[in-house]
Amino acid sequence: MKSRVETQNLVRKQYRTIDGFDVSNEQHFECICWLWFYTFFVAETLDPEVKFLSVSIVSADRQDMVLPIPEDGKPHGLWFTLKEGSQYRLKFTFQVSNNIVSGLRYTNTVWKTGVKVYSTKDMIGTFSPQLEPYTHEMPEETAPSGFMARGSYTAKSKFLDDDQKCHLEINYTFDIRKDWA
């Protein structure tokens, strides 16, 4: 593969053979070369990168619970506890770099004693790269209540984009109890 300078010189030579080329267009040509080079050699090779900074559980009943995101996506032991019948929202803080991430969506599946009891798929949106992190709050949900709802649950959450690239997968356990723990 030719280097950037070799490619630019080749394009410059071909551009100068066009009828009506004027040396005063040199600055315009430089701009076109850089745009062409960026489009075909840089932008096409950068996959969007989404880094999740935090996952929080927001409830009017208590302070926000900021959950640590482990490197391997597998929190050790119990990740959090919900109070039965409480209303809560999930809040995600994440940063996008390199390229636009299109159609980022959140999927969550919950099991109790090996039986699937809940599943959801929600669209988060399309995001462009920026230095400041994005924050997205999910719609409010109500935790199940009653004697049968209390206990330990296992769950799998994924963040996928339109290209089916998984940006984060978390396998975790949580409890539903009479009170917040």
PDB file of C-alpha atoms in Angstrom:
ATOM      1  CA  MET A   1       0.000   0.000   0.000  1.00  0.00           C
ATOM      2  CA  LYS A   2       1.260   3.459  -0.869  1.00  0.00           C
ATOM      3  CA  SER A   3       2.000   5.978   1.833  1.00  0.00           C
ATOM      4  CA  ARG A   4      -0.150   9.055   2.353  1.00  0.00           C
ATOM      5  CA  VAL A   5       2.451  11.318   0.667  1.00  0.00           C
ATOM      6  CA  GLU A   6       2.814   9.011  -2.360  1.00  0.00           C
ATOM      7  CA  THR A   7      -0.962   8.821  -2.738  1.00  0.00           C
ATOM      8  CA  GLN A   8      -1.317  12.581  -2.419  1.00  0.00           C
ATOM      9  CA  ASN A   9       1.419  13.211  -5.019  1.00  0.00           C
ATOM     10  CA  LEU A  10      -0.216  10.765  -7.431  1.00  0.00           C
ATOM     11  CA  VAL A  11      -3.591  12.477  -7.057  1.00  0.00           C
ATOM     12  CA  ARG A  12      -1.927  15.904  -7.446  1.00  0.00           C
ATOM     13  CA  LYS A  13      -0.252  14.778 -10.706  1.00  0.00           C
ATOM     14  CA  GLN A  14      -3.571  13.472 -12.089  1.00  0.00           C
ATOM     15  CA  TYR A  15      -5.406  16.620 -10.954  1.00  0.00           C
ATOM     16  CA  ARG A  16      -2.885  18.882 -12.779  1.00  0.00           C
ATOM     17  CA  THR A  17      -3.471  17.066 -16.085  1.00  0.00           C
ATOM     18  CA  ILE A  18      -7.095  18.232 -16.076  1.00  0.00           C
ATOM     19  CA  ASP A  19      -7.764  21.044 -18.570  1.00  0.00           C
ATOM     20  CA  GLY A  20      -8.134  24.392 -16.881  1.00  0.00           C
ATOM     21  CA  PHE A  21      -5.975  23.610 -13.848  1.00  0.00           C
ATOM     22  CA  ASP A  22      -4.566  26.797 -12.376  1.00  0.00           C
ATOM     23  CA  VAL A  23      -1.783  26.962  -9.792  1.00  0.00           C
ATOM     24  CA  SER A  24      -3.978  29.323  -7.731  1.00  0.00           C
ATOM     25  CA  ASN A  25      -6.189  26.290  -7.099  1.00  0.00           C
ATOM     26  CA  GLU A  26      -3.336  24.606  -5.195  1.00  0.00           C
ATOM     27  CA  GLN A  27      -4.813  25.433  -1.773  1.00  0.00           C
ATOM     28  CA  HIS A  28      -8.198  24.125  -2.873  1.00  0.00           C
ATOM     29  CA  PHE A  29      -6.488  20.991  -4.133  1.00  0.00           C
ATOM     30  CA  GLU A  30      -4.739  20.447  -0.770  1.00  0.00           C
ATOM     31  CA  CYS A  31      -8.113  20.584   0.963  1.00  0.00           C
ATOM     32  CA  ILE A  32      -9.598  18.076  -1.487  1.00  0.00           C
ATOM     33  CA  CYS A  33      -6.622  15.724  -1.030  1.00  0.00           C
ATOM     34  CA  TRP A  34      -6.900  15.743   2.746  1.00  0.00           C
ATOM     35  CA  LEU A  35     -10.643  15.201   2.593  1.00  0.00           C
ATOM     36  CA  TRP A  36     -10.224  12.351   0.125  1.00  0.00           C
ATOM     37  CA  PHE A  37      -7.436  10.770   2.179  1.00  0.00           C
ATOM     38  CA  TYR A  38      -9.423  11.034   5.429  1.00  0.00           C
ATOM     39  CA  THR A  39     -12.584   9.628   3.860  1.00  0.00           C
ATOM     40  CA  PHE A  40     -10.981   6.572   2.295  1.00  0.00           C
ATOM     41  CA  PHE A  41      -8.080   5.737   4.597  1.00  0.00           C
ATOM     42  CA  VAL A  42      -9.005   6.978   8.056  1.00  0.00           C
ATOM     43  CA  ALA A  43     -12.770   7.272   8.512  1.00  0.00           C
ATOM     44  CA  GLU A  44     -13.501   3.911   6.951  1.00  0.00           C
ATOM     45  CA  THR A  45     -11.163   2.070   9.305  1.00  0.00           C
ATOM     46  CA  LEU A  46     -12.377   3.503  12.608  1.00  0.00           C
ATOM     47  CA  ASP A  47     -15.129   1.550  14.301  1.00  0.00           C
ATOM     48  CA  PRO A  48     -17.250   3.399  16.809  1.00  0.00           C
ATOM     49  CA  GLU A  49     -16.140   2.833  20.361  1.00  0.00           C
ATOM     50  CA  VAL A  50     -18.596   3.131  23.228  1.00  0.00           C
ATOM     51  CA  LYS A  51     -17.162   3.145  26.733  1.00  0.00           C
ATOM     52  CA  PHE A  52     -19.650   2.849  29.566  1.00  0.00           C
ATOM     53  CA  LEU A  53     -18.602   4.958  32.525  1.00  0.00           C
ATOM     54  CA  SER A  54     -21.425   4.121  34.930  1.00  0.00           C
ATOM     55  CA  VAL A  55     -24.768   2.419  35.374  1.00  0.00           C
ATOM     56  CA  SER A  56     -27.034   3.903  38.046  1.00  0.00           C
ATOM     57  CA  ILE A  57     -30.357   2.976  39.599  1.00  0.00           C
ATOM     58  CA  VAL A  58     -32.406   6.113  40.242  1.00  0.00           C
ATOM     59  CA  SER A  59     -35.341   5.993  42.661  1.00  0.00           C
ATOM     60  CA  ALA A  60     -37.260   8.654  44.577  1.00  0.00           C
ATOM     61  CA  ASP A  61     -37.167   6.357  47.648  1.00  0.00           C
ATOM     62  CA  ARG A  62     -33.390   6.572  48.095  1.00  0.00           C
ATOM     63  CA  GLN A  63     -30.102   8.017  46.851  1.00  0.00           C
ATOM     64  CA  ASP A  64     -28.907   7.009  43.404  1.00  0.00           C
ATOM     65  CA  MET A  65     -27.026   3.700  43.379  1.00  0.00           C
ATOM     66  CA  VAL A  66     -23.985   3.986  41.105  1.00  0.00           C
ATOM     67  CA  LEU A  67     -22.976   0.465  40.119  1.00  0.00           C
ATOM     68  CA  PRO A  68     -19.340  -0.286  39.303  1.00  0.00           C
ATOM     69  CA  ILE A  69     -18.767  -1.763  35.851  1.00  0.00           C
ATOM     70  CA  PRO A  70     -16.161  -4.535  36.070  1.00  0.00           C
ATOM     71  CA  GLU A  71     -13.578  -4.953  33.320  1.00  0.00           C
ATOM     72  CA  ASP A  72     -14.762  -8.453  32.403  1.00  0.00           C
ATOM     73  CA  GLY A  73     -18.494  -7.593  32.557  1.00  0.00           C
ATOM     74  CA  LYS A  74     -19.097 -10.070  35.383  1.00  0.00           C
ATOM     75  CA  PRO A  75     -19.659  -8.473  38.790  1.00  0.00           C
ATOM     76  CA  HIS A  76     -18.630 -10.836  41.571  1.00  0.00           C
ATOM     77  CA  GLY A  77     -21.458 -11.719  43.923  1.00  0.00           C
ATOM     78  CA  LEU A  78     -24.599  -9.660  44.380  1.00  0.00           C
ATOM     79  CA  TRP A  79     -24.526  -6.493  42.220  1.00  0.00           C
ATOM     80  CA  PHE A  80     -27.481  -4.646  43.785  1.00  0.00           C
ATOM     81  CA  THR A  81     -30.740  -5.035  45.716  1.00  0.00           C
ATOM     82  CA  LEU A  82     -34.162  -3.625  44.786  1.00  0.00           C
ATOM     83  CA  LYS A  83     -37.013  -2.997  47.182  1.00  0.00           C
ATOM     84  CA  GLU A  84     -40.138  -4.888  46.141  1.00  0.00           C
ATOM     85  CA  GLY A  85     -42.754  -2.652  44.509  1.00  0.00           C
ATOM     86  CA  SER A  86     -40.345   0.296  44.214  1.00  0.00           C
ATOM     87  CA  GLN A  87     -40.296   2.531  41.170  1.00  0.00           C
ATOM     88  CA  TYR A  88     -36.878   3.005  39.599  1.00  0.00           C
ATOM     89  CA  ARG A  89     -35.105   4.065  36.406  1.00  0.00           C
ATOM     90  CA  LEU A  90     -31.794   2.942  34.965  1.00  0.00           C
ATOM     91  CA  LYS A  91     -29.353   5.690  34.006  1.00  0.00           C
ATOM     92  CA  PHE A  92     -26.388   5.015  31.717  1.00  0.00           C
ATOM     93  CA  THR A  93     -23.389   7.312  31.315  1.00  0.00           C
ATOM     94  CA  PHE A  94     -21.168   6.547  28.335  1.00  0.00           C
ATOM     95  CA  GLN A  95     -18.687   8.094  25.951  1.00  0.00           C
ATOM     96  CA  VAL A  96     -18.531   7.650  22.171  1.00  0.00           C
ATOM     97  CA  SER A  97     -15.265   7.971  20.242  1.00  0.00           C
ATOM     98  CA  ASN A  98     -13.836   7.324  16.759  1.00  0.00           C
ATOM     99  CA  ASN A  99     -17.068   7.285  14.748  1.00  0.00           C
ATOM    100  CA  ILE A 100     -20.853   7.569  14.957  1.00  0.00           C
ATOM    101  CA  VAL A 101     -22.570   4.693  16.755  1.00  0.00           C
ATOM    102  CA  SER A 102     -25.868   4.051  15.028  1.00  0.00           C
ATOM    103  CA  GLY A 103     -28.920   2.505  16.677  1.00  0.00           C
ATOM    104  CA  LEU A 104     -27.487   1.771  20.112  1.00  0.00           C
ATOM    105  CA  ARG A 105     -29.974  -0.375  22.007  1.00  0.00           C
ATOM    106  CA  TYR A 106     -30.230  -2.021  25.412  1.00  0.00           C
ATOM    107  CA  THR A 107     -31.430  -5.588  25.906  1.00  0.00           C
ATOM    108  CA  ASN A 108     -32.011  -7.139  29.308  1.00  0.00           C
ATOM    109  CA  THR A 109     -33.110 -10.668  30.200  1.00  0.00           C
ATOM    110  CA  VAL A 110     -33.840 -11.790  33.773  1.00  0.00           C
ATOM    111  CA  TRP A 111     -34.131 -15.344  35.151  1.00  0.00           C
ATOM    112  CA  LYS A 112     -35.288 -16.652  38.517  1.00  0.00           C
ATOM    113  CA  THR A 113     -34.253 -20.211  39.360  1.00  0.00           C
ATOM    114  CA  GLY A 114     -33.428 -20.848  35.700  1.00  0.00           C
ATOM    115  CA  VAL A 115     -36.808 -19.674  34.352  1.00  0.00           C
ATOM    116  CA  LYS A 116     -36.932 -16.556  32.168  1.00  0.00           C
ATOM    117  CA  VAL A 117     -39.221 -14.073  33.932  1.00  0.00           C
ATOM    118  CA  TYR A 118     -38.541 -10.777  32.144  1.00  0.00           C
ATOM    119  CA  SER A 119     -37.081  -9.536  28.885  1.00  0.00           C
ATOM    120  CA  THR A 120     -36.859  -6.080  27.346  1.00  0.00           C
ATOM    121  CA  LYS A 121     -35.311  -4.363  24.330  1.00  0.00           C
ATOM    122  CA  ASP A 122     -35.088  -0.566  24.310  1.00  0.00           C
ATOM    123  CA  MET A 123     -33.620   1.833  21.753  1.00  0.00           C
ATOM    124  CA  ILE A 124     -31.171   4.316  23.236  1.00  0.00           C
ATOM    125  CA  GLY A 125     -30.339   6.200  20.022  1.00  0.00           C
ATOM    126  CA  THR A 126     -27.628   7.262  17.596  1.00  0.00           C
ATOM    127  CA  PHE A 127     -24.651   9.192  18.949  1.00  0.00           C
ATOM    128  CA  SER A 128     -21.696  11.020  17.436  1.00  0.00           C
ATOM    129  CA  PRO A 129     -18.232  11.134  18.998  1.00  0.00           C
ATOM    130  CA  GLN A 130     -17.663  13.878  21.559  1.00  0.00           C
ATOM    131  CA  LEU A 131     -15.470  14.504  24.578  1.00  0.00           C
ATOM    132  CA  GLU A 132     -18.342  15.005  27.021  1.00  0.00           C
ATOM    133  CA  PRO A 133     -20.110  11.814  28.117  1.00  0.00           C
ATOM    134  CA  TYR A 134     -23.718  11.128  27.178  1.00  0.00           C
ATOM    135  CA  THR A 135     -26.340  10.323  29.824  1.00  0.00           C
ATOM    136  CA  HIS A 136     -29.468   8.341  29.017  1.00  0.00           C
ATOM    137  CA  GLU A 137     -32.300   7.479  31.413  1.00  0.00           C
ATOM    138  CA  MET A 138     -34.596   4.578  30.692  1.00  0.00           C
ATOM    139  CA  PRO A 139     -38.363   4.784  31.305  1.00  0.00           C
ATOM    140  CA  GLU A 140     -39.517   4.196  34.861  1.00  0.00           C
ATOM    141  CA  GLU A 141     -40.197   0.594  35.884  1.00  0.00           C
ATOM    142  CA  THR A 142     -41.744  -0.998  38.958  1.00  0.00           C
ATOM    143  CA  ALA A 143     -40.024  -3.875  40.724  1.00  0.00           C
ATOM    144  CA  PRO A 144     -42.241  -6.927  41.274  1.00  0.00           C
ATOM    145  CA  SER A 145     -43.749  -7.302  44.730  1.00  0.00           C
ATOM    146  CA  GLY A 146     -45.141 -10.047  46.911  1.00  0.00           C
ATOM    147  CA  PHE A 147     -43.849 -13.177  48.553  1.00  0.00           C
ATOM    148  CA  MET A 148     -43.187 -14.970  45.261  1.00  0.00           C
ATOM    149  CA  ALA A 149     -41.259 -12.022  43.787  1.00  0.00           C
ATOM    150  CA  ARG A 150     -38.695 -11.825  46.589  1.00  0.00           C
ATOM    151  CA  GLY A 151     -35.442 -13.668  46.083  1.00  0.00           C
ATOM    152  CA  SER A 152     -32.329 -13.832  43.921  1.00  0.00           C
ATOM    153  CA  TYR A 153     -32.298 -13.242  40.174  1.00  0.00           C
ATOM    154  CA  THR A 154     -29.679 -13.601  37.459  1.00  0.00           C
ATOM    155  CA  ALA A 155     -29.635 -11.304  34.459  1.00  0.00           C
ATOM    156  CA  LYS A 156     -27.795 -10.508  31.246  1.00  0.00           C
ATOM    157  CA  SER A 157     -27.677  -6.978  29.835  1.00  0.00           C
ATOM    158  CA  LYS A 158     -26.243  -6.099  26.421  1.00  0.00           C
ATOM    159  CA  PHE A 159     -25.650  -2.888  24.515  1.00  0.00           C
ATOM    160  CA  LEU A 160     -25.705  -3.534  20.750  1.00  0.00           C
ATOM    161  CA  ASP A 161     -25.608  -1.225  17.734  1.00  0.00           C
ATOM    162  CA  ASP A 162     -27.154  -1.570  14.258  1.00  0.00           C
ATOM    163  CA  ASP A 163     -24.124  -3.580  13.103  1.00  0.00           C
ATOM    164  CA  GLN A 164     -24.768  -6.092  15.926  1.00  0.00           C
ATOM    165  CA  LYS A 165     -21.516  -5.045  17.605  1.00  0.00           C
ATOM    166  CA  CYS A 166     -21.741  -5.635  21.358  1.00  0.00           C
ATOM    167  CA  HIS A 167     -20.279  -2.649  23.227  1.00  0.00           C
ATOM    168  CA  LEU A 168     -20.920  -4.054  26.710  1.00  0.00           C
ATOM    169  CA  GLU A 169     -22.297  -7.305  28.083  1.00  0.00           C
ATOM    170  CA  ILE A 170     -22.913  -7.706  31.804  1.00  0.00           C
ATOM    171  CA  ASN A 171     -23.928 -10.952  33.537  1.00  0.00           C
ATOM    172  CA  TYR A 172     -25.005 -10.240  37.104  1.00  0.00           C
ATOM    173  CA  THR A 173     -27.139 -11.258  40.072  1.00  0.00           C
ATOM    174  CA  PHE A 174     -29.470  -9.086  42.126  1.00  0.00           C
ATOM    175  CA  ASP A 175     -32.027  -9.500  44.894  1.00  0.00           C
ATOM    176  CA  ILE A 176     -35.553  -8.229  45.430  1.00  0.00           C
ATOM    177  CA  ARG A 177     -36.264  -7.791  49.150  1.00  0.00           C
ATOM    178  CA  LYS A 178     -38.782  -6.141  51.479  1.00  0.00           C
ATOM    179  CA  ASP A 179     -36.456  -3.149  51.971  1.00  0.00           C
ATOM    180  CA  TRP A 180     -33.479  -1.564  50.259  1.00  0.00           C
ATOM    181  CA  ALA A 181     -30.265  -3.176  51.466  1.00  0.00           C
TER     182      ALA A 181
END
